[in-house]
Short mmCIF file of C-alpha atoms and ligand atoms in Angstrom, two decimals:
data_model
loop_
_atom_site.label_atom_id
_atom_site.label_comp_id
_atom_site.label_asym_id
_atom_site.label_seq_id
_atom_site.Cartn_x
_atom_site.Cartn_y
_atom_site.Cartn_z
CA MET R 1 167.60 115.29 88.84
CA HIS R 2 169.75 116.01 91.65
CA GLY R 3 169.56 114.81 95.14
CA ARG R 4 171.34 112.50 98.18
CA VAL R 5 170.97 108.88 98.06
CA LEU R 6 172.08 106.61 100.52
CA ILE R 7 172.96 102.70 99.93
CA VAL R 8 172.87 100.35 102.43
CA GLU R 9 174.38 97.17 101.40
CA ASP R 10 176.95 94.73 103.07
CA GLU R 11 178.39 93.52 99.36
CA VAL R 12 181.26 95.93 99.10
CA ASP R 13 181.52 95.20 95.43
CA LEU R 14 177.77 95.70 94.93
CA ALA R 15 177.57 98.72 97.00
CA ALA R 16 180.71 100.31 95.17
CA THR R 17 178.91 99.45 91.87
CA LEU R 18 175.77 101.39 92.79
CA GLU R 19 177.77 103.94 93.94
CA TYR R 20 179.95 104.50 91.19
CA SER R 21 176.54 104.32 89.05
CA LEU R 22 174.25 106.66 90.88
CA THR R 23 177.18 109.30 91.26
CA ARG R 24 177.45 109.21 87.42
CA GLU R 25 173.91 110.01 87.53
CA GLY R 26 174.38 113.32 89.37
CA TYR R 27 173.48 111.95 92.80
CA GLN R 28 175.38 112.60 95.98
CA VAL R 29 175.86 108.90 97.41
CA THR R 30 176.89 108.03 100.72
CA VAL R 31 177.28 104.24 101.54
CA ALA R 32 176.71 102.32 104.58
CA HIS R 33 177.73 98.83 104.83
CA SER R 34 175.76 97.96 107.95
CA GLY R 35 172.45 98.68 109.66
CA GLN R 36 173.94 100.59 112.20
CA ALA R 37 176.02 102.52 109.80
CA ALA R 38 172.75 103.08 107.61
CA LEU R 39 170.78 104.92 110.65
CA ALA R 40 173.55 107.07 111.90
CA ALA R 41 173.71 107.91 107.84
CA ALA R 42 169.96 108.47 107.53
CA LEU R 43 169.63 110.83 110.69
CA ALA R 44 172.73 112.31 109.39
CA ASP R 45 172.80 116.37 108.79
CA PRO R 46 171.86 116.52 105.69
CA GLY R 47 170.66 113.24 105.44
CA PRO R 48 169.57 111.37 102.22
CA ASP R 49 166.85 112.19 99.95
CA VAL R 50 166.34 108.31 99.17
CA VAL R 51 167.34 105.36 101.12
CA VAL R 52 168.29 101.77 98.73
CA LEU R 53 168.20 99.32 101.53
CA ASP R 54 169.19 95.94 101.54
CA LEU R 55 167.26 93.49 103.24
CA MET R 56 170.05 91.24 104.27
CA LEU R 57 172.68 92.74 106.44
CA PRO R 58 175.06 91.70 108.71
CA ASP R 59 174.06 93.33 112.09
CA ILE R 60 170.17 94.43 111.90
CA PRO R 61 167.81 93.28 109.11
CA GLY R 62 166.96 95.90 106.30
CA THR R 63 163.31 95.65 107.70
CA GLU R 64 164.16 96.57 110.99
CA VAL R 65 166.37 99.30 109.70
CA CYS R 66 163.09 100.53 107.87
CA ARG R 67 160.90 100.44 110.84
CA ARG R 68 163.24 102.48 112.96
CA LEU R 69 163.51 105.20 110.33
CA ARG R 70 159.57 104.98 110.51
CA GLU R 71 159.78 105.64 114.05
CA HIS R 72 162.32 108.94 113.81
CA GLU R 73 160.17 112.20 113.14
CA ARG R 74 163.51 113.12 111.01
CA THR R 75 163.00 110.21 108.40
CA ARG R 76 159.31 109.34 108.93
CA GLU R 77 158.66 110.47 105.17
CA LEU R 78 162.23 109.68 104.03
CA PRO R 79 161.59 107.73 100.55
CA ILE R 80 162.98 104.00 100.80
CA VAL R 81 163.61 101.31 98.03
CA MET R 82 164.45 97.92 99.34
CA CYS R 83 166.23 95.47 97.50
CA THR R 84 165.30 92.04 98.32
CA ALA R 85 166.91 88.97 97.00
CA LYS R 86 164.07 87.11 95.95
CA ASP R 87 160.95 88.34 94.65
CA THR R 88 158.90 86.15 97.08
CA GLU R 89 155.64 87.38 98.49
CA ILE R 90 156.50 87.40 101.92
CA ASP R 91 159.72 89.79 101.33
CA ARG R 92 157.33 92.15 99.38
CA VAL R 93 154.53 92.38 101.73
CA VAL R 94 156.87 92.50 105.23
CA GLY R 95 158.59 95.24 103.38
CA PHE R 96 155.90 97.62 102.47
CA GLU R 97 154.36 96.33 106.03
CA VAL R 98 157.36 98.27 107.31
CA GLY R 99 156.92 101.18 105.30
CA ALA R 100 159.26 100.46 102.22
CA ASP R 101 157.93 103.00 99.31
CA ASP R 102 159.03 100.73 96.44
CA TYR R 103 161.28 97.49 96.06
CA VAL R 104 163.92 95.89 93.48
CA VAL R 105 164.58 92.18 93.45
CA LYS R 106 168.20 91.29 92.99
CA PRO R 107 169.73 90.72 90.67
CA PHE R 108 168.40 94.00 89.48
CA SER R 109 170.04 96.30 86.74
CA VAL R 110 171.48 99.37 87.91
CA ARG R 111 169.38 101.18 85.36
CA GLU R 112 166.42 99.52 86.95
CA LEU R 113 167.35 100.80 90.19
CA ALA R 114 168.40 104.79 89.04
CA LEU R 115 164.63 104.81 87.68
CA ARG R 116 163.03 103.67 90.95
CA VAL R 117 165.23 106.55 92.81
CA ARG R 118 164.34 108.93 90.50
CA ALA R 119 160.63 108.29 90.46
CA MET R 120 161.11 108.43 94.49
CA LEU R 121 162.90 111.59 94.50
CA ARG R 122 160.21 113.37 91.83
CA ARG R 123 157.21 112.56 94.24
CA SER R 124 159.00 113.90 97.13
CA HIS R 125 160.10 117.06 95.25
CA ARG R 126 156.44 117.17 94.33
CA THR R 127 154.97 116.78 98.32
CA GLU R 128 157.64 119.26 99.10
CA ALA R 129 156.90 121.87 96.73
CA GLU R 130 153.26 121.18 97.44
CA SER R 131 153.84 121.99 101.21
CA GLU R 132 155.27 125.32 100.57
CA ILE R 133 151.81 126.83 100.21
CA LEU R 134 151.15 128.98 103.23
CA ARG R 135 147.57 130.12 103.56
CA PHE R 136 146.23 132.93 105.91
CA GLY R 137 143.06 134.59 105.42
CA ARG R 138 142.65 135.81 101.50
CA LEU R 139 146.57 135.39 101.18
CA LYS R 140 148.25 132.56 99.67
CA VAL R 141 151.84 132.28 99.49
CA ASP R 142 154.14 129.91 97.53
CA ARG R 143 157.66 130.22 99.19
CA GLU R 144 159.40 127.77 96.78
CA ALA R 145 158.10 129.12 93.82
CA HIS R 146 158.03 133.28 95.40
CA ARG R 147 154.53 133.43 94.21
CA VAL R 148 151.90 135.23 95.93
CA TRP R 149 147.71 135.61 95.69
CA ILE R 150 144.97 137.55 96.92
CA ASP R 151 142.30 135.47 96.60
CA ASP R 152 143.00 133.83 93.42
CA ALA R 153 144.87 137.00 92.07
CA GLU R 154 148.35 136.77 91.71
CA VAL R 155 150.25 139.90 92.74
CA THR R 156 153.63 140.86 91.12
CA LEU R 157 156.15 141.22 94.05
CA THR R 158 159.83 142.03 94.07
CA ALA R 159 162.44 139.68 95.73
CA LEU R 160 162.82 141.77 98.24
CA GLU R 161 159.21 142.53 98.74
CA PHE R 162 158.47 138.69 98.58
CA ARG R 163 161.35 138.36 101.20
CA LEU R 164 159.67 140.94 103.75
CA LEU R 165 156.22 139.52 103.63
CA TYR R 166 157.39 136.06 104.27
CA THR R 167 159.28 136.93 107.17
CA PHE R 168 156.02 139.17 108.30
CA LEU R 169 154.18 135.70 107.75
CA SER R 170 156.38 133.34 109.50
CA ARG R 171 156.42 135.55 112.56
CA LYS R 172 152.42 136.03 112.85
CA GLY R 173 151.57 137.81 115.80
CA ARG R 174 155.14 138.96 116.85
CA VAL R 175 156.57 142.36 117.20
CA GLN R 176 159.26 143.09 114.28
CA SER R 177 161.38 146.00 115.29
CA ARG R 178 162.82 147.89 112.03
CA GLU R 179 166.36 146.96 112.99
CA ALA R 180 165.16 143.11 113.01
CA LEU R 181 163.56 143.29 109.63
CA LEU R 182 166.73 145.17 108.48
CA SER R 183 168.95 142.62 109.21
CA ASP R 184 166.66 139.57 108.45
CA VAL R 185 165.66 140.77 105.10
CA TRP R 186 168.10 142.85 104.00
CA GLY R 187 171.13 141.47 105.94
CA ILE R 188 172.73 142.88 108.81
CA ASP R 189 175.54 144.24 106.38
CA ALA R 190 173.16 146.48 104.25
CA GLU R 191 174.01 149.93 103.68
CA VAL R 192 170.26 150.80 104.53
CA THR R 193 168.89 152.75 107.33
CA THR R 194 165.48 151.70 109.07
CA ARG R 195 163.54 154.03 106.74
CA THR R 196 164.21 151.57 104.00
CA VAL R 197 162.43 149.11 106.10
CA ASP R 198 159.05 152.13 106.44
CA THR R 199 159.00 152.91 102.53
CA HIS R 200 159.32 149.15 101.60
CA VAL R 201 156.53 148.41 103.82
CA LYS R 202 154.66 151.30 102.55
CA ARG R 203 154.93 149.66 99.26
CA LEU R 204 154.32 145.97 100.19
CA ARG R 205 151.01 147.23 101.85
CA GLU R 206 149.85 149.09 98.68
CA LYS R 207 150.76 145.91 96.80
CA LEU R 208 148.39 143.77 99.08
CA GLY R 209 145.84 146.42 98.96
CA GLU R 210 143.00 145.80 101.79
CA VAL R 211 145.22 142.57 102.57
CA GLY R 212 147.99 145.21 103.64
CA ASP R 213 145.86 145.84 106.49
CA TYR R 214 147.26 142.68 107.96
CA ILE R 215 150.82 144.33 108.50
CA GLU R 216 150.07 146.44 111.51
CA THR R 217 152.57 149.80 112.71
CA LEU R 218 152.79 149.91 116.10
CA ARG R 219 154.25 153.60 116.49
CA GLY R 220 157.67 153.99 117.37
CA VAL R 221 158.42 150.23 117.96
CA GLY R 222 157.55 148.80 114.30
CA TYR R 223 155.24 146.13 112.99
CA ARG R 224 153.24 143.47 113.61
CA PHE R 225 151.74 140.80 111.12
CA ARG R 226 148.19 139.87 112.61
CA ASP R 227 147.82 136.74 114.08
CA GLN R 228 144.37 135.95 112.61
CA PRO R 229 143.38 137.15 109.33
CA ASP R 230 140.15 139.29 110.48
CA ALA R 231 140.89 141.83 113.05
CA ALA R 232 138.85 141.79 116.16
CA1 CA I 301 173.24 91.81 101.98
#
């Protein structure tokens, strides 16, 4: 499994060992040696998919780093594995209180940490995939899997039809000119004319049956996907 891992560890040798091992597992690894560096790296774009966070850091405690990451909208859901020095109840309780998702106790094996990291990534990937489902009236669209259902019957769309539908759906209630659709769905350099847009919208509507009525034609202007599934 791939993903970006941020290792926050002030012991340089340990950080290097973890970086080496997780890189070998196929992850993209970033290392921060302080709490401040960790916050900067976690809020960077693209940020990490999972953070391995040491509790004892030279500047800000790991618990505080964790707390701040939970306050930020972008890192609120970011999986955090805490590394505690001792398996004391208090460390664990504090860790979970400030929002850590899991923990490992030092000294831990690299293998153990890699397993935790993988479990975190698997969990967050699943949540992401679930949130890719869009529902609108009788229509259900899985953005990730590129699948479309009407009620519970799957409709087979070409990749282009899917893109067209998804573009409509993500801009419900807004007028889409043929030119805008051409550049957004086909790409600005495509050797097609605005008539192509009409042809594909027609085909998409046919495939969607009654749900095709969600796409309204605005004569001379373009199209608009309804902002409510039931027409007034
Ligand atoms: Ca430390």
